[in-house]
C-alpha cells in the first residue's frame, strides 16, 4: 500500500490490548476535543504483558498495518508493553507520526540526583527495561525500580476495581516499597490500565506519592505535534470509532460506562487485513 501524506481530517489512531487505552482517550478528549479518534482494542489476545517479545512484535506489525490501511494521520501507542518491546516495528509500518508513552513520560519528569522512581508495569515491560533506560537518559543518577504486576490487566478487563482479590494482588506488588524509609519521588503507572486503579493505590500506599500517568505527557506531545505540522482538526468535537478483535458486547458495555454514552463497536480481524495487502 503506497504511503499517502496524512490530512487534518483523518483520525488519530489509538492501539491497546483492551480497555487501558481509554485512559489515553480521556486525555485526548480533554486536550484535543476536536480530533477524530479511531480506537483499536486487540481484546482477543490480551494480556500482552505475559507474551514473549517475538509474539508482541508480530502483533505490533499486524496492528500497525491495520491502522495504516484504515488511514490515520498520527498514532498513540496506548499500550506501554507495545511501547517497550515493539515501538520500532510500529513506526516502520504505520508511516505516520507516532507518540511513545514511555519517552514522553521520561521527558516530563522533574527529578534530582539520587531520587527514587518506581514503575509499576507488565512483566514484558519490566523485562525490557525500557522505562529505566528512558528515564536514565535524562537523569543518569536516579534510582529506577521497575515492578512487574502480572494479573492486574485481566482483573481490570473483567470489571474488578476494588475487590478483595485485587487488593491482595496490588498489596503484594507494592510490598517491595511499602517499608521504604526514604520518600519515593514518583510512582509511574507504567500500564495504561493502571490509572483505573488510582483510588485503590492511593488507599494502599502508607505515604503520599505522586502517581504519574504517562498518558498526559504523551497527549501533550501529540497536541504540540499536530499543531506544529498543520494536522490539527478544526472542529468543536471530534468523532470516535471503536474496533476490537474480541467479543464486542462486553467491550462496548465497558466503553459506554466509561464515556457515559452508548457506543457502537466494530469487530475486526487484524490478520485478514495483513493477508489482503
Coordinates of C-alpha atoms in Angstrom, one line a residue, residues 4-271:
X4 CA -0.2 8.8 1.5
X5 CA 0.5 12.1 3.2
X6 CA -1.8 12.5 6.2
X7 CA -4.6 15.1 6.2
X8 CA -6.0 17.0 9.1
X9 CA -9.5 15.4 8.7
X10 CA -8.1 11.9 9.2
X11 CA -8.4 10.3 12.7
X12 CA -5.7 9.8 15.3
X13 CA -5.2 6.1 16.0
X14 CA -5.0 4.6 19.5
X15 CA -4.0 1.0 19.9
X16 CA -4.2 -1.2 23.1
X17 CA -5.0 -4.7 24.1
X18 CA -8.2 -3.7 25.7
X19 CA -9.7 -1.0 28.0
X20 CA -6.4 0.5 29.1
X21 CA -6.2 2.9 26.2
X22 CA -9.4 4.6 27.5
X23 CA -7.2 6.4 30.0
X24 CA -5.3 7.8 27.0
X25 CA -8.5 8.6 25.2
X26 CA -9.6 10.6 28.2
X27 CA -6.6 12.8 27.9
X28 CA -7.2 13.2 24.2
X29 CA -10.8 14.3 24.9
X30 CA -9.5 16.9 27.4
X31 CA -6.6 18.3 25.4
X32 CA -7.7 17.7 21.8
X33 CA -11.5 17.6 21.9
X34 CA -11.9 18.4 18.2
X35 CA -9.8 15.4 16.9
X36 CA -11.5 12.4 15.4
X37 CA -10.3 9.2 17.1
X38 CA -10.0 5.6 15.9
X39 CA -9.6 3.2 18.9
X40 CA -8.3 -0.4 18.2
X41 CA -8.5 -2.9 21.0
X42 CA -6.9 -6.3 20.4
X43 CA -9.0 -7.9 23.1
X44 CA -8.8 -11.3 21.6
X45 CA -5.2 -11.6 22.6
X46 CA -4.9 -9.7 25.9
X47 CA -3.0 -9.5 28.1
X48 CA 0.1 -8.6 26.1
X49 CA 2.3 -8.3 29.2
X50 CA 2.7 -12.1 29.6
X51 CA 3.6 -12.7 26.0
X52 CA 7.1 -13.2 24.5
X53 CA 8.9 -10.3 22.7
X54 CA 8.6 -12.1 19.4
X55 CA 4.8 -12.5 19.9
X56 CA 4.4 -8.9 20.8
X57 CA 6.4 -7.7 17.8
X58 CA 4.3 -9.8 15.5
X59 CA 1.1 -8.4 16.9
X60 CA 2.5 -4.9 16.6
X61 CA 3.1 -5.4 12.9
X62 CA -0.4 -6.6 12.3
X63 CA -2.0 -3.7 14.3
X64 CA 0.2 -1.0 12.7
X65 CA -0.6 -2.3 9.3
X66 CA -4.4 -2.3 10.1
X67 CA -4.2 1.3 11.3
X68 CA -2.3 2.3 8.2
X69 CA -4.9 0.7 5.9
X70 CA -7.6 2.5 7.9
X71 CA -5.8 5.8 7.3
X72 CA -4.8 7.5 10.5
X73 CA -2.8 10.8 10.5
X74 CA -1.0 10.1 13.7
X75 CA -0.9 7.4 16.3
X76 CA -0.6 7.0 20.1
X77 CA 0.8 3.6 21.3
X78 CA -1.8 3.4 24.1
X79 CA -0.1 0.3 25.4
X80 CA 3.1 0.5 27.4
X81 CA 4.1 -3.1 26.5
X82 CA 4.0 -2.2 22.8
X83 CA 6.0 0.9 23.5
X84 CA 8.6 -1.1 25.4
X85 CA 9.0 -4.0 23.0
X86 CA 7.9 -3.0 19.6
X87 CA 8.0 0.8 19.0
X88 CA 10.4 0.4 16.1
X89 CA 8.1 -2.1 14.4
X90 CA 5.1 0.2 14.7
X91 CA 7.0 3.3 13.5
X92 CA 8.3 1.4 10.5
X93 CA 4.9 0.0 9.4
X94 CA 2.4 2.8 10.2
X95 CA 4.5 5.6 8.5
X96 CA 2.8 8.5 10.3
X97 CA 3.9 10.3 13.5
X98 CA 3.8 8.0 16.5
X99 CA 3.9 9.2 20.1
X100 CA 5.5 7.0 22.7
X101 CA 4.1 6.9 26.3
X102 CA 7.5 5.9 27.7
X103 CA 9.6 8.6 26.0
X104 CA 7.0 11.3 26.8
X105 CA 6.8 10.2 30.5
X106 CA 10.6 10.2 30.9
X107 CA 11.0 13.7 29.3
X108 CA 8.3 15.2 31.5
X109 CA 9.8 14.1 34.9
X110 CA 11.4 16.7 37.2
X111 CA 14.0 14.8 39.3
X112 CA 17.1 15.4 41.3
X113 CA 20.2 13.2 41.6
X114 CA 19.6 10.2 43.8
X115 CA 15.8 10.4 43.6
X116 CA 13.8 7.1 43.7
X117 CA 11.3 6.4 40.9
X118 CA 9.1 3.3 41.0
X119 CA 7.4 2.0 37.8
X120 CA 4.5 -0.4 38.0
X121 CA 4.2 -2.3 34.7
X122 CA 3.5 -5.6 33.0
X123 CA 6.1 -8.3 33.1
X124 CA 7.1 -7.7 29.4
X125 CA 7.6 -4.0 30.0
X126 CA 9.7 -4.6 33.1
X127 CA 11.8 -7.3 31.4
X128 CA 12.5 -4.9 28.5
X129 CA 14.0 -2.3 30.9
X130 CA 12.5 0.4 28.7
X131 CA 11.4 2.7 31.5
X132 CA 14.7 2.5 33.2
X133 CA 16.6 3.3 30.0
X134 CA 14.4 6.2 29.1
X135 CA 14.5 7.8 32.5
X136 CA 18.2 7.4 32.9
X137 CA 18.8 9.2 29.5
X138 CA 17.5 12.3 31.2
X139 CA 18.5 11.6 34.8
X140 CA 21.6 9.2 34.9
X141 CA 21.9 9.1 38.7
X142 CA 18.3 8.4 39.8
X143 CA 17.2 5.1 41.2
X144 CA 14.6 3.4 38.9
X145 CA 12.8 0.4 40.4
X146 CA 10.5 -1.5 38.0
X147 CA 7.9 -3.8 39.5
X148 CA 6.1 -6.4 37.3
X149 CA 2.4 -6.7 38.2
X150 CA 1.0 -9.8 36.4
X151 CA -2.7 -10.4 36.7
X152 CA -3.8 -6.8 37.1
X153 CA -4.8 -6.3 33.4
X154 CA -7.1 -9.4 33.3
X155 CA -8.7 -8.4 36.6
X156 CA -9.4 -4.9 35.3
X157 CA -10.7 -6.2 32.0
X158 CA -13.1 -8.5 34.0
X159 CA -14.5 -5.4 35.7
X160 CA -12.7 -5.6 39.1
X161 CA -11.8 -2.3 40.6
X162 CA -11.7 -2.7 44.4
X163 CA -12.3 -6.4 45.1
X164 CA -10.5 -8.2 48.0
X165 CA -8.6 -10.4 45.4
X166 CA -7.4 -7.3 43.5
X167 CA -6.4 -5.6 46.8
X168 CA -4.4 -8.7 47.7
X169 CA -2.7 -8.7 44.3
X170 CA -1.8 -5.0 44.5
X171 CA -0.6 -5.2 48.1
X172 CA 1.8 -8.0 47.1
X173 CA 3.2 -5.9 44.2
X174 CA 3.7 -2.9 46.5
X175 CA 5.4 -4.9 49.2
X176 CA 9.0 -4.1 48.0
X177 CA 8.4 -0.4 48.5
X178 CA 5.9 -0.3 51.5
X179 CA 8.8 -0.2 54.0
X180 CA 11.0 2.3 52.3
X181 CA 12.5 4.7 54.8
X182 CA 13.2 7.4 52.2
X183 CA 10.3 9.0 50.3
X184 CA 9.6 8.0 46.7
X185 CA 9.7 10.9 44.4
X186 CA 7.4 9.4 41.7
X187 CA 5.3 6.3 41.1
X188 CA 4.8 5.8 37.4
X189 CA 1.7 3.9 36.3
X190 CA 3.5 2.1 33.5
X191 CA 0.5 0.3 32.0
X192 CA -2.5 2.2 30.6
X193 CA -4.8 0.0 32.6
X194 CA -3.3 1.0 36.0
X195 CA -4.7 4.6 36.3
X196 CA -8.1 2.9 36.6
X197 CA -6.7 1.6 40.0
X198 CA -5.6 5.0 41.2
X199 CA -8.1 5.1 44.1
X200 CA -7.0 1.7 45.3
X201 CA -3.3 2.5 45.0
X202 CA -3.8 5.8 46.9
X203 CA -5.6 3.9 49.7
X204 CA -2.9 1.2 50.0
X205 CA 0.2 3.4 50.0
X206 CA 1.1 4.4 53.5
X207 CA 2.5 7.7 52.4
X208 CA 1.6 10.3 49.7
X209 CA 3.5 9.8 46.4
X210 CA 2.8 11.3 43.0
X211 CA 1.0 8.7 40.8
X212 CA 2.1 9.7 37.3
X213 CA 0.1 8.7 34.3
X214 CA 2.2 8.7 31.1
X215 CA -0.9 9.4 29.0
X216 CA -0.9 13.1 30.0
X217 CA 2.6 14.0 28.7
X218 CA 2.1 11.8 25.7
X219 CA -1.1 13.6 24.6
X220 CA 0.6 16.9 25.4
X221 CA 3.4 15.9 23.0
X222 CA 0.8 14.8 20.4
X223 CA -1.0 18.1 20.7
X224 CA 2.2 20.1 20.0
X225 CA 3.0 17.8 17.0
X226 CA -0.4 18.2 15.3
X227 CA -0.4 21.9 15.8
X228 CA 3.1 22.5 14.5
X229 CA 2.7 20.2 11.5
X230 CA -0.7 21.6 10.4
X231 CA -2.5 18.3 11.1
X232 CA -4.8 19.7 13.9
X233 CA -8.5 19.3 13.2
X234 CA -10.7 22.4 13.1
X235 CA -14.0 21.3 14.7
X236 CA -15.5 21.7 18.1
X237 CA -16.0 18.0 18.8
X238 CA -14.3 15.0 17.1
X239 CA -15.9 11.7 16.3
X240 CA -15.0 8.4 18.0
X241 CA -14.8 5.0 16.3
X242 CA -14.2 1.8 18.3
X243 CA -13.0 -1.5 16.9
X244 CA -12.0 -4.7 18.7
X245 CA -10.8 -8.1 17.8
X246 CA -12.6 -10.0 20.5
X247 CA -16.2 -10.2 21.7
X248 CA -17.9 -6.8 21.2
X249 CA -20.7 -6.9 23.8
X250 CA -18.6 -6.7 27.0
X251 CA -16.1 -4.2 25.4
X252 CA -19.0 -1.9 24.2
X253 CA -20.6 -2.0 27.7
X254 CA -17.3 -1.1 29.4
X255 CA -16.6 1.7 26.9
X256 CA -20.2 3.0 27.2
X257 CA -19.9 3.0 31.0
X258 CA -16.5 4.9 30.8
X259 CA -17.8 7.5 28.4
X260 CA -21.3 7.7 30.0
X261 CA -22.9 7.4 26.5
X262 CA -23.8 4.4 24.2
X263 CA -21.2 3.4 21.7
X264 CA -21.1 1.0 18.7
X265 CA -18.1 -1.3 18.4
X266 CA -17.0 -2.9 15.2
X267 CA -15.4 -6.4 15.4
X268 CA -12.3 -6.6 13.2
X269 CA -9.6 -9.1 12.3
X270 CA -6.0 -7.8 12.1
X271 CA -4.7 -10.9 10.3

